[in-house]
Tab-separated table of C-alpha atoms in Angstrom:
chain	number	residue	atom	x	y	z
U	1301	MET	CA	7.573	28.172	31.667
U	1302	ARG	CA	10.153	26.131	32.728
U	1303	ILE	CA	11.593	24.172	29.741
U	1304	GLY	CA	14.034	21.044	29.757
U	1305	ILE	CA	15.846	20.158	26.887
U	1306	VAL	CA	17.209	16.917	26.928
U	1307	GLY	CA	20.519	16.389	24.533
U	1308	GLY	CA	23.385	18.230	24.044
U	1309	GLY	CA	23.650	17.541	19.961
U	1310	ALA	CA	23.390	20.188	17.424
U	1311	VAL	CA	19.336	20.401	17.783
U	1312	GLY	CA	19.680	20.372	21.856
U	1313	LEU	CA	21.547	23.318	21.476
U	1314	LEU	CA	19.801	25.412	19.132
U	1315	TYR	CA	16.670	24.658	20.625
U	1316	ALA	CA	18.399	25.466	24.323
U	1317	PHE	CA	19.660	28.808	22.468
U	1318	GLN	CA	16.724	29.855	20.879
U	1319	LEU	CA	14.011	29.191	23.557
U	1320	SER	CA	16.119	30.661	26.564
U	1321	LYS	CA	15.339	34.036	25.175
U	1322	VAL	CA	11.742	33.897	26.163
U	1323	PHE	CA	11.586	30.925	28.449
U	1324	THR	CA	13.416	29.786	31.739
U	1325	VAL	CA	15.370	26.946	30.080
U	1326	THR	CA	17.541	24.168	31.197
U	1327	LEU	CA	19.715	22.409	28.990
U	1328	TYR	CA	20.008	18.457	30.349
U	1329	VAL	CA	23.744	17.107	28.524
U	1330	LYS	CA	24.709	13.258	29.288
U	1331	ARG	CA	28.786	13.776	29.662
U	1332	ASP	CA	30.702	15.672	32.103
U	1333	GLU	CA	32.741	17.670	29.398
U	1334	ALA	CA	30.035	19.183	27.492
U	1335	LEU	CA	28.794	19.871	31.134
U	1336	GLN	CA	31.691	22.163	32.033
U	1337	THR	CA	32.408	23.712	28.833
U	1338	ILE	CA	28.663	24.940	28.350
U	1339	LYS	CA	28.624	25.949	32.313
U	1340	ASN	CA	31.896	28.027	31.613
U	1341	GLN	CA	31.409	29.539	28.059
U	1342	GLY	CA	27.810	28.974	27.394
U	1343	ILE	CA	26.263	27.873	23.729
U	1344	THR	CA	27.822	30.245	20.364
U	1345	ILE	CA	25.634	29.782	17.442
U	1346	SER	CA	26.524	31.213	13.905
U	1347	ASN	CA	24.867	31.684	10.383
U	1348	ASN	CA	25.770	31.559	7.273
U	1349	ASP	CA	26.766	35.379	7.080
U	1350	GLN	CA	29.643	34.200	9.731
U	1351	LYS	CA	27.275	36.365	12.567
U	1352	LYS	CA	27.811	34.803	15.716
U	1353	GLU	CA	26.371	35.139	19.115
U	1354	THR	CA	26.903	33.731	22.294
U	1355	ARG	CA	24.005	33.590	25.138
U	1356	ASN	CA	24.519	31.752	28.789
U	1357	VAL	CA	22.536	28.663	29.527
U	1358	ASN	CA	21.550	26.811	32.704
U	1359	VAL	CA	22.705	22.929	32.213
U	1360	MET	CA	22.699	20.100	34.380
U	1361	LYS	CA	23.328	16.033	33.545
U	1362	TRP	CA	21.069	13.959	33.031
U	1363	GLU	CA	20.983	10.757	35.475
U	1364	SER	CA	18.338	8.128	36.611
U	1365	ASP	CA	17.639	10.446	39.786
U	1366	VAL	CA	17.183	13.601	37.944
U	1367	PRO	CA	14.564	16.061	39.504
U	1368	LEU	CA	11.745	16.433	36.836
U	1369	LYS	CA	10.531	20.090	37.910
U	1370	ASP	CA	10.027	21.798	34.476
U	1371	ASP	CA	6.776	22.459	32.813
U	1372	LEU	CA	7.566	20.908	29.224
U	1373	TYR	CA	10.393	18.625	28.174
U	1374	ILE	CA	11.892	18.972	24.502
U	1375	VAL	CA	13.633	15.475	23.834
U	1376	ALA	CA	16.530	16.237	21.398
U	1377	THR	CA	18.384	13.294	21.505
U	1378	LYS	CA	18.792	10.544	18.792
U	1379	GLN	CA	16.587	8.145	17.772
U	1380	TYR	CA	18.562	4.932	19.577
U	1381	GLY	CA	19.240	7.323	22.547
U	1382	LEU	CA	15.578	6.881	23.987
U	1383	SER	CA	15.707	4.060	25.314
U	1384	GLU	CA	18.132	5.597	28.559
U	1385	ILE	CA	15.723	8.161	28.640
U	1386	LEU	CA	11.982	6.941	28.815
U	1387	PRO	CA	12.191	5.408	31.985
U	1388	VAL	CA	12.720	8.909	33.676
U	1389	LEU	CA	10.193	10.475	31.750
U	1390	GLU	CA	7.851	7.942	32.868
U	1391	LYS	CA	7.846	9.198	36.243
U	1392	CYS	CA	6.450	12.897	34.677
U	1393	THR	CA	3.359	14.062	35.844
U	1394	LYS	CA	-0.141	15.134	34.070
U	1395	ASP	CA	0.710	18.442	35.260
U	1396	GLN	CA	4.079	18.104	32.445
U	1397	SER	CA	4.400	17.719	28.813
U	1398	ILE	CA	6.860	15.968	26.633
U	1399	LEU	CA	7.963	17.469	23.113
U	1400	PHE	CA	10.165	14.382	21.470
U	1401	LEU	CA	12.032	15.826	18.009
U	1402	GLN	CA	12.865	11.889	16.542
U	1403	ASN	CA	13.459	11.791	12.950
U	1404	GLY	CA	11.405	8.526	11.825
U	1405	MET	CA	8.717	7.159	13.637
U	1406	SER	CA	9.932	4.191	15.237
U	1407	HIS	CA	9.666	6.020	18.992
U	1408	ILE	CA	5.825	5.949	18.566
U	1409	ASP	CA	5.529	2.784	19.672
U	1410	MET	CA	7.349	3.317	23.050
U	1411	LEU	CA	5.098	6.204	24.230
U	1412	ALA	CA	2.658	3.495	25.476
U	1413	HIS	CA	4.749	3.694	28.437
U	1414	ILE	CA	4.000	7.080	29.461
U	1415	SER	CA	1.032	7.378	30.929
U	1416	HIS	CA	0.223	10.741	32.333
U	1417	ALA	CA	2.549	13.099	30.930
U	1418	GLU	CA	0.614	15.325	27.860
U	1419	ILE	CA	2.916	14.203	24.855
U	1420	LEU	CA	3.450	16.129	21.258
U	1421	LEU	CA	5.253	15.309	18.905
U	1422	GLY	CA	7.128	17.387	16.378
U	1423	ILE	CA	9.681	17.420	13.491
U	1424	VAL	CA	12.400	19.644	13.178
U	1425	GLU	CA	13.268	21.507	9.514
U	1426	HIS	CA	16.418	23.749	10.287
U	1427	GLY	CA	19.457	22.794	8.910
U	1428	VAL	CA	22.420	22.948	12.574
U	1429	LYS	CA	25.612	21.148	12.943
U	1430	LYS	CA	27.351	21.148	16.117
U	1431	ASN	CA	30.994	21.993	16.067
U	1432	ASN	CA	31.799	21.717	19.142
U	1433	ASP	CA	30.675	20.413	22.838
U	1434	CYS	CA	29.035	24.591	22.707
U	1435	THR	CA	29.171	25.617	19.007
U	1436	ILE	CA	26.771	25.131	16.684
U	1437	MET	CA	26.384	26.165	12.660
U	1438	TRP	CA	22.533	27.062	11.947
U	1439	THR	CA	22.747	26.184	8.156
U	1440	GLY	CA	18.988	26.768	7.348
U	1441	LYS	CA	16.846	28.245	9.054
U	1442	GLY	CA	13.295	25.950	8.423
U	1443	ARG	CA	10.451	25.518	11.326
U	1444	THR	CA	9.002	23.156	13.808
U	1445	LYS	CA	6.316	21.002	13.035
U	1446	LEU	CA	4.302	20.152	16.217
U	1447	ALA	CA	1.003	18.129	16.748
U	1448	GLY	CA	-0.487	16.101	19.549
U	1449	TYR	CA	-0.233	12.832	20.235
U	1450	PRO	CA	-3.074	11.069	20.105
U	1451	GLU	CA	-4.871	13.314	18.046
U	1452	THR	CA	-7.794	13.750	20.502
U	1453	GLN	CA	-5.203	16.470	22.623
U	1454	ALA	CA	-6.204	19.677	23.730
U	1455	ASP	CA	-6.494	22.017	21.068
U	1456	LEU	CA	-2.445	23.159	20.737
U	1457	HIS	CA	-3.840	26.045	19.218
U	1458	ALA	CA	-4.937	27.665	22.446
U	1459	SER	CA	-1.569	26.808	24.130
U	1460	SER	CA	0.293	29.638	25.989
U	1461	PHE	CA	3.745	27.963	25.254
U	1462	ILE	CA	2.887	27.857	21.147
U	1463	ASN	CA	1.712	30.918	21.182
U	1464	LYS	CA	4.480	33.204	23.538
U	1465	TRP	CA	6.583	31.131	20.810
U	1466	ARG	CA	5.257	32.030	18.057
U	1467	ASP	CA	4.805	36.096	19.231
U	1468	THR	CA	8.481	36.219	20.637
U	1469	ILE	CA	11.026	34.833	18.518
U	1470	GLY	CA	8.402	33.241	15.764
U	1471	LEU	CA	9.576	35.495	13.104
U	1472	ASP	CA	13.112	33.874	13.518
U	1473	PHE	CA	12.554	30.512	14.473
U	1474	PRO	CA	8.813	29.522	13.132
U	1475	ILE	CA	6.379	27.367	14.773
U	1476	GLU	CA	3.682	25.520	13.074
U	1477	VAL	CA	0.719	23.600	14.944
U	1478	CYS	CA	-0.395	20.488	12.645
U	1479	GLU	CA	-3.777	18.580	13.154
U	1480	ASP	CA	-2.695	15.344	12.095
U	1481	PHE	CA	0.715	13.713	13.928
U	1482	TYR	CA	0.667	10.754	11.672
U	1483	GLU	CA	0.549	12.661	7.910
U	1484	MET	CA	3.146	15.313	9.401
U	1485	MET	CA	5.517	12.419	10.540
U	1486	MET	CA	4.923	10.825	7.814
U	1487	GLU	CA	6.092	13.508	5.159
U	1488	LYS	CA	8.935	14.307	7.215
U	1489	LEU	CA	9.961	10.226	7.087
U	1490	LEU	CA	9.925	10.117	3.753
U	1491	VAL	CA	12.049	13.164	2.990
U	1492	ASN	CA	14.504	11.299	5.527
U	1493	ALA	CA	14.271	8.074	3.921
U	1494	ILE	CA	15.584	9.288	0.634
U	1495	ILE	CA	17.911	12.128	1.032
U	1496	ASN	CA	19.915	11.199	4.291
U	1497	PRO	CA	20.343	7.101	2.890
U	1498	LEU	CA	21.088	8.262	-0.535
U	1499	THR	CA	24.007	11.158	0.411
U	1500	ALA	CA	25.082	8.499	2.924
U	1501	ILE	CA	25.927	6.054	0.337
U	1502	PHE	CA	26.871	8.539	-2.254
U	1503	ASP	CA	29.132	11.103	-0.063
U	1504	VAL	CA	27.543	13.759	-1.604
U	1505	ARG	CA	25.864	17.043	-0.311
U	1506	ASN	CA	22.110	17.435	-0.435
U	1507	GLY	CA	21.891	19.022	-3.606
U	1508	GLU	CA	23.893	16.557	-5.567
U	1509	LEU	CA	21.032	14.598	-5.300
U	1510	LEU	CA	19.351	16.467	-7.635
U	1511	THR	CA	22.065	18.074	-10.275
U	1512	ASN	CA	23.375	14.477	-10.130
U	1513	PRO	CA	20.912	13.442	-13.215
U	1514	TYR	CA	22.012	9.629	-12.332
U	1515	PHE	CA	21.294	10.152	-8.260
U	1516	GLN	CA	18.172	12.183	-8.836
U	1517	LYS	CA	17.041	8.734	-11.330
U	1518	CYS	CA	18.217	6.456	-7.862
U	1519	MET	CA	15.868	9.097	-6.216
U	1520	LYS	CA	12.544	8.600	-7.969
U	1521	GLN	CA	13.497	5.002	-8.332
U	1522	LEU	CA	13.225	4.704	-4.417
U	1523	TYR	CA	10.369	6.934	-3.448
U	1524	ASN	CA	8.347	4.837	-6.221
U	1525	GLU	CA	9.214	1.746	-4.050
U	1526	ILE	CA	7.990	3.507	-0.754
U	1527	ASN	CA	5.412	6.226	-1.798
U	1528	PHE	CA	2.505	3.551	-1.040
U	1529	LEU	CA	2.853	5.515	2.430
U	1530	VAL	CA	1.285	7.904	0.412
U	1531	GLN	CA	-2.373	8.279	-0.687
U	1532	VAL	CA	-2.142	8.218	-4.662
U	1533	GLU	CA	-3.405	12.100	-5.173
U	1534	LYS	CA	-1.093	13.161	-3.195
U	1535	ARG	CA	2.372	11.401	-4.242
U	1536	GLU	CA	3.019	13.779	-6.612
U	1537	GLU	CA	2.598	16.706	-3.709
U	1538	VAL	CA	5.157	14.627	-1.700
U	1539	TRP	CA	7.931	14.167	-4.873
U	1540	ASN	CA	7.747	17.409	-5.089
U	1541	HIS	CA	7.930	18.490	-1.612
U	1542	ILE	CA	11.219	16.039	-1.246
U	1543	CYS	CA	12.890	17.959	-3.822
U	1544	SER	CA	12.318	21.274	-2.576
U	1545	ILE	CA	13.555	20.294	0.568
U	1546	CYS	CA	16.824	18.920	-1.212
U	1547	GLU	CA	17.019	22.264	-3.106
U	1548	LYS	CA	16.713	24.363	-0.175
U	1549	THR	CA	19.100	22.702	1.818
U	1550	ALA	CA	21.370	22.026	-1.244
U	1551	ASP	CA	24.663	22.671	0.403
U	1552	ASN	CA	23.627	20.595	3.861
U	1553	ILE	CA	25.123	17.649	4.520
U	1554	SER	CA	22.650	15.455	5.899
U	1555	SER	CA	22.976	13.585	9.421
U	1556	MET	CA	23.439	10.720	8.489
U	1557	LYS	CA	26.307	11.227	5.912
U	1558	ARG	CA	28.149	13.145	8.972
U	1559	ASP	CA	27.241	10.454	11.214
U	1560	ILE	CA	28.951	7.972	8.994
U	1561	ASN	CA	31.903	10.069	8.039
U	1562	GLU	CA	32.621	11.073	12.065
U	1563	GLY	CA	31.995	7.014	12.745
U	1564	ARG	CA	28.398	7.619	14.775
U	1565	GLN	CA	25.376	4.927	14.792
U	1566	THR	CA	23.328	6.274	12.289
U	1567	GLU	CA	18.969	6.413	12.461
U	1568	VAL	CA	18.970	4.007	9.518
U	1569	ASP	CA	16.554	1.447	11.987
U	1570	ALA	CA	14.147	4.471	12.782
U	1571	ILE	CA	13.833	5.680	9.290
U	1572	LEU	CA	14.304	2.643	6.597
U	1573	GLY	CA	13.686	0.121	9.101
U	1574	PHE	CA	10.452	1.512	10.082
U	1575	VAL	CA	9.325	1.722	6.291
U	1576	ILE	CA	10.391	-1.653	5.985
U	1577	ASN	CA	8.511	-3.236	8.643
U	1578	LEU	CA	4.993	-1.429	7.459
U	1579	ALA	CA	6.195	-2.811	4.122
U	1580	LYS	CA	5.963	-6.087	5.401
U	1581	LYS	CA	3.004	-5.472	7.552
U	1582	GLN	CA	1.029	-4.318	4.073
U	1583	GLY	CA	2.415	-7.465	2.163
U	1584	LYS	CA	4.961	-5.362	0.037
U	1585	SER	CA	7.777	-6.032	-1.522
U	1586	VAL	CA	10.388	-3.476	-1.035
U	1587	PRO	CA	13.995	-4.894	-2.681
U	1588	LEU	CA	15.364	-1.465	-3.084
U	1589	THR	CA	15.083	-0.242	0.065
U	1590	GLU	CA	16.332	-3.344	2.088
U	1591	PHE	CA	19.079	-3.090	-0.047
U	1592	ILE	CA	19.792	0.678	0.734
U	1593	TYR	CA	19.144	0.192	4.107
U	1594	GLU	CA	22.317	-2.945	4.080
U	1595	ALA	CA	24.240	-0.623	2.208
U	1596	VAL	CA	24.069	1.801	4.843
U	1597	LYS	CA	24.048	-0.506	8.073
U	1598	GLY	CA	27.496	-1.725	5.802
U	1599	LEU	CA	28.982	1.888	5.880
U	1600	GLN	CA	28.051	2.599	9.631
U	1601	ASN	CA	30.184	-0.682	10.630
U	1602	ASN	CA	33.322	-0.281	8.543
U	1603	ALA	CA	33.435	3.878	10.383
U	1604	SER	CA	33.015	2.484	13.743
U	1605	SER	CA	35.605	-0.565	13.168
């Protein structure tokens, strides 16, 4: 099976590295510098034990006329980068599949433009930091969760791709199939909506949101405002899940904090912006969420100027 991974960020490099162990993988990148670096040096991954491993991976430049020859495309770009990529992916046929790994949920509205290819949605629970164009630090091992979109898709449990992934590299790089894409993504959205913007605003690592009682109180206040997105009987369970993720990734720097620190655009529109739009549709007032959204936008504005 031929897999194309679109995006040379931390997630794209991680998936290219891992999946190339068992599949024919091509990594698609946008910049010439990244293309040459990966061609010359491969992808190097290190973990918290300082163990390093390097793999050579086929790499190509992603362009509007790139030939779509792969069986499955894994889109590992940031949410705001999708507008450049979707016009190309719309040319995929019914024999091809596309897996989207974005944070937030606003990209779901864009999927109507893809009329032929099978669509999968996924969430990434790994912690990964990009050091340079060809080197990443795998800071936390988690899972990849997948679901079909819409829910009437073929049974993913029977997928040869998923079963081969699970049987070969699944122990070190786990994969889990979920039945309901909306529930799967909403759970991740709530984690991102609380941990990412608050760590960016307070300029702290994930774990400090729990160890500092005042930050934890802010977490709880924000959750209480947006937990209308969760069924009443599951609200305590989801809150405990958010705290558990925060604890498991205590030493990690959230992607939003890193984006602010490095002067990049954040995914706050895809995360908190999506929550605010849902609140408006349901007639809910979310002033704290709106305040935090504007605060992150302000930090982003300062960082990029």
